[in-house]
């Protein structure tokens, strides 16, 4: 897979009627969180906030009436796929869902570039989830219409990181000054890779709690070190729980292990229970990108600090904002 490609803009030749090409993010691919600076995030979150207000007030509105999204998923998804669908439909647009690529021409051996170039003949924006790291960047190299990375293997999940950061901001009021502890599968967990990179734009401290074989990748630690972000690694959460403002828990990603015995050895390494929460700050939030498979006991769900279901809802507003932005309507 090829390296990250900087986002590109539409040329006027491809400018659909009524779109504002001077709008920030118009025609851009969303491939990696590396493409954002802090001002970008502030702007996206302002738009997401507006989207939230609009959904609360009117439910749906016709900002993207006539626009079509292709939801192209080579891997399973519940939240990302359905929230992009809901986002497009709440904005008055429509969706071509390709959630089962085995029923598409992919099963006949069609390449990713050909599939994306086919879909963009019919739609205005493509959301892509793919098992290979770098797949979204590859698709973006070939696509004239915006490609949004909905997760590329163990690479990145930029829209999840944006909604995670939006969640922190909405729940705790600010990001600067916070201590964020990431716990679980930090090696294969693409959400934590993207989130750590986005958080490095702020004044934060990061703790990584993981089994030895699932530690945060060295290149991400080095990247953040170069930016002066304080980081510490642990194998248990006891030492860091009391200082943590955001506890971000991830699932051990069974599907990424080559050796099933290694998965068996580390699955169930951590379980957040009411006893864990008793040791945490009163104003801490507990997040998880979901699905969970036992890392957070359901006994914790009623704790007001359990933010993971609210986090899913924030995802709708962030994805509405992104769709509106890349289509030049915000
Ligand atoms: N958080 C997340 O990416 O969930 P899905 O795999 O259900 O899309």
Coordinates of C-alpha atoms and ligand atoms in Angstrom, one line a residue:
X1 CA 0.0 0.0 0.0
X2 CA 1.3 3.5 -0.8
X3 CA 2.1 6.2 1.7
X4 CA -0.3 9.0 2.7
X5 CA -1.3 11.3 -0.1
X6 CA -2.0 15.0 0.8
X7 CA -5.6 15.9 0.2
X8 CA -6.5 17.5 -3.0
X9 CA -9.2 19.9 -4.1
X10 CA -11.6 19.7 -7.0
X11 CA -10.7 21.6 -10.1
X12 CA -13.4 24.0 -11.3
X13 CA -14.0 21.5 -14.1
X14 CA -15.4 19.1 -11.5
X15 CA -17.2 21.7 -9.4
X16 CA -20.8 20.6 -9.0
X17 CA -23.5 23.4 -9.3
X18 CA -24.1 25.2 -6.0
X19 CA -21.1 24.0 -4.1
X20 CA -18.8 26.5 -2.4
X21 CA -15.2 25.7 -3.5
X22 CA -13.9 28.4 -1.1
X23 CA -15.4 26.4 1.8
X24 CA -12.8 24.8 4.1
X25 CA -12.2 21.1 3.3
X26 CA -14.2 21.3 0.1
X27 CA -13.3 18.3 -2.1
X28 CA -10.7 17.1 0.4
X29 CA -10.0 13.5 1.2
X30 CA -10.1 12.6 4.9
X31 CA -7.4 10.0 5.1
X32 CA -5.3 10.6 8.2
X33 CA -5.5 12.8 11.2
X34 CA -2.1 14.1 10.2
X35 CA -3.8 16.4 7.8
X36 CA -5.5 18.5 10.5
X37 CA -4.2 21.3 12.6
X38 CA -5.8 22.8 15.7
X39 CA -7.7 25.5 13.9
X40 CA -9.1 22.8 11.6
X41 CA -10.4 20.9 14.6
X42 CA -11.9 23.9 16.2
X43 CA -13.8 24.6 12.9
X44 CA -15.0 21.0 12.5
X45 CA -16.2 20.9 16.1
X46 CA -18.1 24.2 15.6
X47 CA -19.9 22.7 12.6
X48 CA -20.5 19.5 14.5
X49 CA -22.0 21.5 17.4
X50 CA -24.3 23.2 14.9
X51 CA -25.3 19.9 13.5
X52 CA -26.1 18.7 17.0
X53 CA -28.3 21.7 17.6
X54 CA -30.1 21.2 14.3
X55 CA -30.8 17.5 14.9
X56 CA -32.2 18.4 18.4
X57 CA -34.4 21.2 16.9
X58 CA -35.6 19.7 13.5
X59 CA -34.2 16.2 13.2
X60 CA -33.4 16.3 9.5
X61 CA -32.8 19.1 7.0
X62 CA -31.9 19.3 3.3
X63 CA -28.4 20.7 3.3
X64 CA -27.1 17.8 1.1
X65 CA -30.3 17.1 -0.8
X66 CA -29.4 15.5 -4.1
X67 CA -26.0 14.3 -2.9
X68 CA -25.1 10.6 -2.8
X69 CA -22.7 8.8 -0.5
X70 CA -21.2 5.3 -1.3
X71 CA -20.6 3.4 2.0
X72 CA -17.9 0.9 0.9
X73 CA -17.1 -1.5 3.7
X74 CA -14.7 -4.4 3.2
X75 CA -14.8 -5.1 7.0
X76 CA -17.7 -5.4 9.4
X77 CA -19.0 -2.2 11.1
X78 CA -22.1 -1.2 13.1
X79 CA -21.3 2.4 14.3
X80 CA -19.3 3.8 11.5
X81 CA -21.4 2.5 8.7
X82 CA -24.7 3.3 10.2
X83 CA -23.7 6.7 11.5
X84 CA -22.5 7.8 8.1
X85 CA -25.8 6.5 6.6
X86 CA -27.8 8.4 9.3
X87 CA -25.6 11.5 8.8
X88 CA -26.2 11.6 5.1
X89 CA -29.9 10.9 5.4
X90 CA -30.4 13.5 8.2
X91 CA -28.8 16.0 5.8
X92 CA -31.3 15.1 3.0
X93 CA -28.9 13.0 0.9
X94 CA -28.9 9.3 0.0
X95 CA -26.6 6.4 0.4
X96 CA -25.5 3.4 -1.7
X97 CA -24.5 0.8 0.9
X98 CA -21.9 -1.8 0.0
X99 CA -21.5 -3.5 3.3
X100 CA -21.1 -7.0 1.9
X101 CA -18.3 -6.6 -0.7
X102 CA -18.6 -10.3 -1.5
X103 CA -21.8 -9.6 -3.3
X104 CA -20.1 -6.9 -5.4
X105 CA -17.6 -7.3 -8.2
X106 CA -14.8 -7.2 -5.6
X107 CA -15.6 -11.0 -5.3
X108 CA -14.6 -11.3 -9.0
X109 CA -11.2 -9.8 -8.3
X110 CA -11.9 -6.1 -9.0
X111 CA -9.2 -3.9 -7.6
X112 CA -9.8 -1.2 -5.0
X113 CA -8.8 1.7 -7.4
X114 CA -11.3 0.3 -10.0
X115 CA -14.0 -0.1 -7.5
X116 CA -13.6 3.4 -6.1
X117 CA -13.4 4.9 -9.6
X118 CA -16.6 3.1 -10.5
X119 CA -18.5 4.3 -7.5
X120 CA -17.4 7.9 -7.9
X121 CA -19.1 7.8 -11.3
X122 CA -22.4 7.6 -9.4
X123 CA -21.8 9.4 -6.1
X124 CA -20.4 12.6 -4.6
X125 CA -18.4 11.1 -1.7
X126 CA -17.0 7.6 -0.8
X127 CA -16.6 6.3 2.7
X128 CA -14.2 3.4 2.8
X129 CA -13.3 0.8 5.4
X130 CA -10.7 -1.7 4.3
X131 CA -8.5 -4.3 6.1
X132 CA -5.2 -3.1 4.7
X133 CA -3.2 -0.2 6.2
X134 CA -2.9 2.5 3.5
X135 CA -6.0 1.5 1.5
X136 CA -7.7 4.8 1.9
X137 CA -4.6 6.7 0.8
X138 CA -4.4 4.4 -2.3
X139 CA -8.1 5.0 -3.1
X140 CA -7.6 8.7 -2.7
X141 CA -4.8 8.6 -5.3
X142 CA -7.3 7.5 -7.9
X143 CA -10.4 9.3 -6.8
X144 CA -11.6 12.7 -8.0
X145 CA -14.4 12.8 -5.4
X146 CA -13.6 12.9 -1.7
X147 CA -12.7 9.6 0.0
X148 CA -13.2 9.4 3.7
X149 CA -11.2 6.8 5.6
X150 CA -13.5 4.7 7.9
X151 CA -10.6 2.6 9.1
X152 CA -7.7 1.0 7.2
X153 CA -6.6 -2.2 8.9
X154 CA -4.3 -1.4 11.9
X155 CA -3.6 2.0 10.4
X156 CA -5.9 4.9 11.2
X157 CA -9.6 5.7 11.9
X158 CA -9.6 9.5 11.6
X159 CA -13.3 10.1 11.8
X160 CA -13.4 8.0 15.0
X161 CA -10.6 10.1 16.5
X162 CA -12.4 13.3 15.5
X163 CA -15.6 12.1 17.3
X164 CA -13.5 11.0 20.3
X165 CA -12.0 14.4 20.6
X166 CA -15.4 16.1 20.1
X167 CA -16.7 13.8 22.9
X168 CA -13.9 14.9 25.3
X169 CA -14.6 18.6 24.5
X170 CA -18.3 18.3 24.9
X171 CA -18.1 16.3 28.1
X172 CA -15.2 18.0 29.9
X173 CA -15.2 21.4 28.3
X174 CA -11.6 21.5 27.1
X175 CA -8.8 19.2 26.1
X176 CA -5.7 21.2 27.3
X177 CA -4.5 20.1 30.7
X178 CA -6.0 16.7 30.6
X179 CA -4.4 13.3 31.4
X180 CA -5.7 10.7 29.0
X181 CA -5.0 7.0 29.7
X182 CA -5.4 4.5 26.8
X183 CA -5.9 0.9 27.8
X184 CA -6.0 -2.4 26.0
X185 CA -4.8 -3.3 22.5
X186 CA -2.7 -0.3 21.6
X187 CA -0.7 -2.2 18.9
X188 CA -3.6 -3.0 16.5
X189 CA -6.2 -0.5 17.8
X190 CA -6.3 2.1 15.0
X191 CA -8.6 4.3 17.0
X192 CA -5.9 4.9 19.6
X193 CA -3.3 5.6 16.9
X194 CA -5.4 8.3 15.4
X195 CA -6.5 9.7 18.7
X196 CA -2.9 9.9 20.1
X197 CA -1.8 11.9 17.0
X198 CA -4.8 14.3 17.3
X199 CA -4.2 14.8 21.0
X200 CA -0.6 15.8 20.3
X201 CA -2.0 19.1 19.0
X202 CA -3.0 19.9 22.6
X203 CA -1.3 20.3 26.0
X204 CA -2.0 16.8 27.3
X205 CA -0.3 13.9 29.2
X206 CA -0.8 10.4 27.8
X207 CA -0.6 7.1 29.6
X208 CA -0.5 3.8 27.7
X209 CA -1.6 0.7 29.6
X210 CA -1.2 -2.5 27.5
X211 CA 0.2 -6.1 27.7
X212 CA 3.8 -6.3 26.5
X213 CA 2.9 -7.6 23.1
X214 CA 0.2 -5.0 22.5
X215 CA 2.2 -1.8 23.3
X216 CA 1.7 1.4 21.4
X217 CA 3.8 1.3 18.2
X218 CA 7.2 2.8 18.6
X219 CA 6.8 5.2 15.7
X220 CA 3.7 6.8 17.3
X221 CA 5.5 7.3 20.6
X222 CA 8.5 8.8 18.8
X223 CA 6.2 11.1 16.8
X224 CA 4.6 12.4 20.0
X225 CA 7.9 12.6 21.8
X226 CA 9.2 14.9 19.1
X227 CA 6.3 17.2 19.8
X228 CA 7.1 17.3 23.5
X229 CA 4.0 15.3 24.7
X230 CA 4.7 13.6 28.1
X231 CA 4.0 9.8 27.7
X232 CA 4.3 6.9 30.1
X233 CA 3.8 3.1 29.5
X234 CA 2.4 0.7 32.1
X235 CA 1.1 -2.9 32.1
X236 CA -1.6 -2.2 34.8
X237 CA -3.8 0.8 35.4
X238 CA -3.4 1.1 39.2
X239 CA -0.7 3.7 39.1
X240 CA -2.4 6.0 36.7
X241 CA -6.1 5.7 37.4
X242 CA -6.3 8.4 40.1
X243 CA -4.7 11.0 37.9
X244 CA -6.7 10.1 34.7
X245 CA -9.3 12.5 33.3
X246 CA -10.2 10.3 30.3
X247 CA -9.9 6.5 30.4
X248 CA -10.1 5.3 26.8
X249 CA -10.5 1.5 26.7
X250 CA -10.1 -0.6 23.6
X251 CA -10.9 -4.2 22.6
X252 CA -8.2 -6.7 21.9
X253 CA -8.4 -7.0 18.1
X254 CA -8.7 -10.8 17.7
X255 CA -9.0 -10.5 13.9
X256 CA -5.5 -8.9 13.6
X257 CA -3.6 -11.7 15.4
X258 CA -1.6 -14.1 13.2
X259 CA -1.1 -16.6 16.1
X260 CA -4.4 -17.4 17.9
X261 CA -2.4 -18.6 21.0
X262 CA -1.1 -15.0 21.4
X263 CA -4.7 -13.7 21.3
X264 CA -5.8 -16.3 24.0
X265 CA -2.8 -15.2 26.1
X266 CA -3.9 -11.5 26.3
X267 CA -7.6 -11.5 25.8
X268 CA -9.3 -10.4 29.0
X269 CA -6.2 -8.7 30.3
X270 CA -8.3 -5.8 31.6
X271 CA -11.9 -5.4 32.7
X272 CA -13.3 -2.2 34.0
X273 CA -15.7 -2.8 36.8
X274 CA -17.5 -0.6 39.4
X275 CA -14.5 -1.3 41.7
X276 CA -12.2 0.2 39.0
X277 CA -14.5 3.2 38.8
X278 CA -14.4 3.7 42.5
X279 CA -10.7 4.5 42.2
X280 CA -11.2 7.1 39.5
X281 CA -11.8 10.8 39.6
X282 CA -15.4 12.0 40.1
X283 CA -15.2 14.0 36.9
X284 CA -13.4 11.4 34.8
X285 CA -15.0 10.0 31.6
X286 CA -14.8 6.4 30.4
X287 CA -14.7 6.0 26.7
X288 CA -14.6 3.0 24.3
X289 CA -15.0 3.1 20.5
X290 CA -17.0 -0.2 20.7
X291 CA -17.7 -3.0 20.0
X292 CA -16.8 -4.1 23.5
X293 CA -16.2 -7.8 24.2
X294 CA -15.9 -7.8 28.0
X295 CA -13.3 -5.0 28.6
X296 CA -16.0 -2.9 30.4
X297 CA -18.5 -4.7 32.6
X298 CA -22.2 -3.8 31.9
X299 CA -22.4 -3.0 35.6
X300 CA -20.5 0.2 34.8
X301 CA -23.1 1.5 32.2
X302 CA -25.3 3.3 34.7
X303 CA -22.3 5.3 36.0
X304 CA -22.7 8.9 34.7
X305 CA -18.9 8.8 33.8
X306 CA -19.5 6.0 31.3
X307 CA -19.6 8.2 28.2
X308 CA -19.4 5.5 25.5
X309 CA -23.1 5.6 24.4
X310 CA -23.0 9.4 24.3
X311 CA -19.7 9.1 22.3
X312 CA -21.6 7.1 19.6
X313 CA -24.1 9.9 19.3
X314 CA -21.4 12.6 19.0
X315 CA -20.2 10.5 16.1
X316 CA -23.3 11.3 14.1
X317 CA -22.8 15.1 14.5
X318 CA -19.1 14.9 13.6
X319 CA -19.8 12.8 10.5
X320 CA -22.7 15.2 9.5
X321 CA -20.1 18.0 9.8
X322 CA -17.5 16.2 7.7
X323 CA -19.9 15.3 4.9
X324 CA -21.2 18.9 4.7
X325 CA -17.6 20.2 4.7
X326 CA -16.1 18.0 2.0
X327 CA -19.2 18.6 -0.1
X328 CA -18.8 22.4 0.3
X329 CA -22.0 23.0 2.1
X330 CA -20.8 24.2 5.5
Ligands
LIG1 N1 -16.0 2.3 16.5 C1 -16.2 1.7 15.4 O1 -15.4 1.8 14.4 O2 -17.2 0.8 15.4 P1 -17.7 -0.1 14.1 O3 -16.6 -1.1 13.9 O4 -18.9 -0.8 14.6 O5 -17.8 0.8 13.0

